[in-house]
Coordinates of N, CA and C in Angstrom, one line a residue:
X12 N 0.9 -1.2 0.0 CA 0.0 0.0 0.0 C 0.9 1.2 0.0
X13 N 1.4 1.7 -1.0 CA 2.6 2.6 -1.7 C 2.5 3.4 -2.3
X14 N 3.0 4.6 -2.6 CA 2.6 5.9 -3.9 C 3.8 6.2 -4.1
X15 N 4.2 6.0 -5.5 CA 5.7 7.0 -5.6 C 5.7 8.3 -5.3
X16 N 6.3 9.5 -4.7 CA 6.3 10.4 -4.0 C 6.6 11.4 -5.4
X17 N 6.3 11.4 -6.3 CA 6.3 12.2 -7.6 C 5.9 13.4 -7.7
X18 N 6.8 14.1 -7.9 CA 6.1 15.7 -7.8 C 5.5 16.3 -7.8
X19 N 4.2 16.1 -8.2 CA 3.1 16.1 -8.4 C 2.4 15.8 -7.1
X20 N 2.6 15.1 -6.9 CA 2.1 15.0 -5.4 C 2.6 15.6 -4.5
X21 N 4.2 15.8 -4.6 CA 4.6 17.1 -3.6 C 4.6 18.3 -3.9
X22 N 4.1 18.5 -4.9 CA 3.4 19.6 -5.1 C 2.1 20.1 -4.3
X23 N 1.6 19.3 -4.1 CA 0.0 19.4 -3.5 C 0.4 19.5 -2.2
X24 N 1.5 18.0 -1.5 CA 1.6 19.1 0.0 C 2.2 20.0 0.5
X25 N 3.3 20.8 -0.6 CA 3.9 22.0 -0.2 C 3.0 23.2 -0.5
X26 N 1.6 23.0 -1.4 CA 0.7 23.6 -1.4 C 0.2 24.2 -0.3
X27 N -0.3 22.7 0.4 CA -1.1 22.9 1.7 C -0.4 23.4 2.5
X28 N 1.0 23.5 2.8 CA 2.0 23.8 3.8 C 2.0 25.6 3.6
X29 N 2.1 25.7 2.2 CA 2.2 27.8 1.9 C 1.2 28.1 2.2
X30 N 0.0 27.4 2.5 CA -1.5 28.3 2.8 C -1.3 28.3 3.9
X31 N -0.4 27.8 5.1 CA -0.6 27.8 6.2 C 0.0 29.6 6.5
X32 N 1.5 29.8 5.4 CA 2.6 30.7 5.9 C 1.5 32.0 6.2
X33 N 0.9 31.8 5.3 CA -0.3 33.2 5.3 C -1.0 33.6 6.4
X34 N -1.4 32.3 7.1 CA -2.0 32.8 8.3 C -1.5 32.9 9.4
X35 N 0.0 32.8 9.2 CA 1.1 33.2 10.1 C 2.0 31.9 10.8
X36 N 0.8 30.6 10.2 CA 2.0 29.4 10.0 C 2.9 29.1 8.8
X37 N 3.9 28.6 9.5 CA 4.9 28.0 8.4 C 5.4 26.7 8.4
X38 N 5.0 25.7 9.0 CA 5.3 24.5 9.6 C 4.1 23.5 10.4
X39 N 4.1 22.5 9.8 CA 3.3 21.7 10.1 C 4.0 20.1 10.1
X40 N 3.8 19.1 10.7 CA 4.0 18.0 10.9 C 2.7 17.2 9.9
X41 N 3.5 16.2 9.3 CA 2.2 15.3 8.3 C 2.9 14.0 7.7
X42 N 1.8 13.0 7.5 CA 2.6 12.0 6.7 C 1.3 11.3 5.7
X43 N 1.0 12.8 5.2 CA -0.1 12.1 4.2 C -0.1 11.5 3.3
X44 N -0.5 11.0 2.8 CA -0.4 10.5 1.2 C -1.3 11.0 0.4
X45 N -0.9 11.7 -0.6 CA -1.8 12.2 -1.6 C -2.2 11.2 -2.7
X46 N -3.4 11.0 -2.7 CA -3.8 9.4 -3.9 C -4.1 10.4 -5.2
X47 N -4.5 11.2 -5.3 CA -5.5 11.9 -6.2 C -6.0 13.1 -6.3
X48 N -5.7 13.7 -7.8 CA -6.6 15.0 -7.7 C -7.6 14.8 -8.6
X49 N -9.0 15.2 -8.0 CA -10.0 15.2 -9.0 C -10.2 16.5 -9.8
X50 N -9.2 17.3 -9.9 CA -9.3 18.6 -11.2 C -8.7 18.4 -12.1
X51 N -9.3 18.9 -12.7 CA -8.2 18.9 -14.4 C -6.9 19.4 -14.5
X52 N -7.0 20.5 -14.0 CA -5.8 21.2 -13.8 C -4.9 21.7 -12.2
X53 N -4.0 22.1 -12.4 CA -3.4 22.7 -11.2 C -3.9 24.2 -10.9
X54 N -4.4 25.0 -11.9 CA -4.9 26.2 -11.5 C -6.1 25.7 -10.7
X55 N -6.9 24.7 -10.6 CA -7.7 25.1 -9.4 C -7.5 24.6 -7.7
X56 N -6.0 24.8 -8.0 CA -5.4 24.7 -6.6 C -6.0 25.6 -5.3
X57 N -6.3 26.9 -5.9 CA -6.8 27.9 -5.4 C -8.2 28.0 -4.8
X58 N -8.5 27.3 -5.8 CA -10.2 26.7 -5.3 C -10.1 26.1 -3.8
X59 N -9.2 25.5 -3.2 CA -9.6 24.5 -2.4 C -9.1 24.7 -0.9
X60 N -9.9 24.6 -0.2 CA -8.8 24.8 1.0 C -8.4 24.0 2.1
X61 N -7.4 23.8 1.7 CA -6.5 22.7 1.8 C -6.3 22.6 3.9
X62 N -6.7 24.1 4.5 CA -6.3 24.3 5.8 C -7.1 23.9 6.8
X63 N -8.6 22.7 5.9 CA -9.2 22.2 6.7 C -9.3 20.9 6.7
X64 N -8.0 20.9 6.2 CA -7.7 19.4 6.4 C -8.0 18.8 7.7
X65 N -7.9 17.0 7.8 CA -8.5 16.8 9.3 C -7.2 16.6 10.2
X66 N -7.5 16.2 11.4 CA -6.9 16.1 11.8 C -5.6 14.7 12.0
X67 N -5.9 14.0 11.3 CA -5.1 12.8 11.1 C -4.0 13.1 10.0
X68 N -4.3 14.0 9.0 CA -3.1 14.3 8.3 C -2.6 15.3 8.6
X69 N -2.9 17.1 9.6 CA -1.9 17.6 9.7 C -1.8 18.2 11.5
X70 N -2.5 17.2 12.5 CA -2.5 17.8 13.2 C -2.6 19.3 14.1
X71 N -4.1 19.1 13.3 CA -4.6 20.4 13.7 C -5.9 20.4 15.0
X72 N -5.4 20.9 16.0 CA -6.4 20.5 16.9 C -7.0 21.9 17.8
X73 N -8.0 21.9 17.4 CA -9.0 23.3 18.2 C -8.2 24.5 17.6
X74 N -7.7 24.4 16.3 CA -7.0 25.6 15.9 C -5.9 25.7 16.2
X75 N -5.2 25.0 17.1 CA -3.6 24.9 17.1 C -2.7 23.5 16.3
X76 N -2.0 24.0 16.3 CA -1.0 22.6 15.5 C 0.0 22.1 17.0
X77 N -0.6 20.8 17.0 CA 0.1 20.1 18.1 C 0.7 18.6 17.3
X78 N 1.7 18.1 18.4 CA 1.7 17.2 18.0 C 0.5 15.9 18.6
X79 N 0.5 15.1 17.1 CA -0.5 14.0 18.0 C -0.6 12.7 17.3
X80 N -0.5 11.6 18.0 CA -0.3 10.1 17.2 C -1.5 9.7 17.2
X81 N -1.8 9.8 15.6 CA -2.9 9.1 15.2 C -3.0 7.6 15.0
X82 N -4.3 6.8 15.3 CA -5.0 5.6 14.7 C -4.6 5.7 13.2
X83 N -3.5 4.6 12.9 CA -3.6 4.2 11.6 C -5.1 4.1 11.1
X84 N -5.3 4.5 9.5 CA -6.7 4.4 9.1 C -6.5 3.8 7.9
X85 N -6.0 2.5 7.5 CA -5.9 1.9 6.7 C -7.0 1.8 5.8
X86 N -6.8 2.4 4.0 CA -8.2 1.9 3.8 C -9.0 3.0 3.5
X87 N -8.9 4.2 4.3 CA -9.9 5.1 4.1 C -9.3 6.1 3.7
X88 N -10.5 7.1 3.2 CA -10.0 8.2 1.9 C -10.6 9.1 2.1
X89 N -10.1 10.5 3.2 CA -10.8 11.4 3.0 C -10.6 12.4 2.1
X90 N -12.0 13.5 2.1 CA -12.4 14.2 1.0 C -12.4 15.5 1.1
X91 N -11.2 16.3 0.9 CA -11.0 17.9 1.3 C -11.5 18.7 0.2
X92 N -11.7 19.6 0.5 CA -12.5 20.6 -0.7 C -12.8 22.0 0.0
X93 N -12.9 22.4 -0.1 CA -13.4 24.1 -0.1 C -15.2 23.7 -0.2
X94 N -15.9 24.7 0.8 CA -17.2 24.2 0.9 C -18.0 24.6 -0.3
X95 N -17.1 25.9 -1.1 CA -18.0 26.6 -2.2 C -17.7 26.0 -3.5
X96 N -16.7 24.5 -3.3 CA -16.8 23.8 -4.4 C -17.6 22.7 -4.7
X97 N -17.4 22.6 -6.1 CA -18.7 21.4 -6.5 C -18.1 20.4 -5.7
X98 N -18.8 18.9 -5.4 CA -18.7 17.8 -5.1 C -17.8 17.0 -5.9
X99 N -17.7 17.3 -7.2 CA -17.6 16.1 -8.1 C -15.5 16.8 -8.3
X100 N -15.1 18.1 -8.2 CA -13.6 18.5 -7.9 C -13.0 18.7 -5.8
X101 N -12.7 17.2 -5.9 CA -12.3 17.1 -5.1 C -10.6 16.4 -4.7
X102 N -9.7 16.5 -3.6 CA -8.6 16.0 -3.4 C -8.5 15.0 -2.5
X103 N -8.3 13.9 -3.0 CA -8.4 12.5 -1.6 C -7.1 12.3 -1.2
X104 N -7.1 12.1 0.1 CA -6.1 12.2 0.8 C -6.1 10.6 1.6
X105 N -5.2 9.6 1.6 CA -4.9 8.6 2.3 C -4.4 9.0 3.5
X106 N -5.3 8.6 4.9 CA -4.9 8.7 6.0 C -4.2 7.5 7.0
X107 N -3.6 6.3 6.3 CA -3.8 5.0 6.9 C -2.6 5.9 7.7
X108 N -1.6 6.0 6.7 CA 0.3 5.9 7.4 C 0.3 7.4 8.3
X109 N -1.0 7.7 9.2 CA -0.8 9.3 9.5 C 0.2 8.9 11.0
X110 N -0.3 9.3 11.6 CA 0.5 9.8 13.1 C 1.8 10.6 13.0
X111 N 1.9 12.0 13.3 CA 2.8 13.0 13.5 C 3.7 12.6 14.0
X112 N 4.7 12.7 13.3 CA 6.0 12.4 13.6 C 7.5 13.5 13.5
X113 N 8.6 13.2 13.2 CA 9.2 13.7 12.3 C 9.7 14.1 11.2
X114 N 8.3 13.3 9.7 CA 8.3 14.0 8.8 C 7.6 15.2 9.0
X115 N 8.3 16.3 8.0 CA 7.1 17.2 7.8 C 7.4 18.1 6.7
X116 N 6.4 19.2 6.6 CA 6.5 19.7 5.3 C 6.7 21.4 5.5
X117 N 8.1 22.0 5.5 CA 7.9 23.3 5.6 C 8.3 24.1 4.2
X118 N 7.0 25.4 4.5 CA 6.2 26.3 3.9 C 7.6 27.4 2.8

C-alpha cells in the first residue's frame, strides 16, 4: 500500500504547507499520502482549501498545530475541498500511514 512520492504530489503538499505561511504558519507536521486530484488542472489549486484538512493528516487540533499520534486508518479516503466547491472536484487524501511524527513539510 505505496505511492511513488512524484512531484506532483509534492506539489500538493507543499501547497497545503504555503497556505498555512499566510496565516502566520509556516510548519506543520504530516505524513499524508496524496492518492488523487480530482481537477483537471493545477490552477484550481486555489479553489480549495487545503487548511481544513483533518486532523489525522496535519495535526490540527482546536485551531492549534500540536503534536498527536494518530490511529492508523488503513483503507480510508478522505475528501477535502473548499465548501463553495462542486462535489464532483475534489482531493483525496490517504490517512492510513498518519500519526505525526518527524516528517514534515515546511512552507
Amino acid at each position: 500500500h505505496s505511492l511513488d512520492p512524484s512531484p506532483y504530489y509534492k506539489d500538493m503538499a507543499y501547497f497545503a504547507a504555503a497556505s498555512q505561511k499566510g496565516r502566520g504558519r509556516t510548519h506543520y507536521d504530516t505524513v499524508v499520502k496524496l492518492l488523487a486530484v480530482c481537477a483537471q488542472e493545477r490552477s484550481t489549486y486555489s479553489r480549495y482549501n487545503l487548511t481544513s484538512i483533518n486532523a489525522e493528516s496535519v495535526c490540527k487540533i482546536g485551531g492549534t498545530f500540536k503534536q498527536k499520534k494518530c490511529v492508523p486508518q488503513q483503507g480510508k479516503v478522505r475528501w477535502l475541498c473548499h465548501s463553495t466547491v462542486s462535489y464532483s472536484h475534489r482531493i483525496a487524501v490517504e490517512a492510513y500511514d498518519c500519526g505525526c511524527n518527524d516528517r514534515s513539510f515546511v512552507a
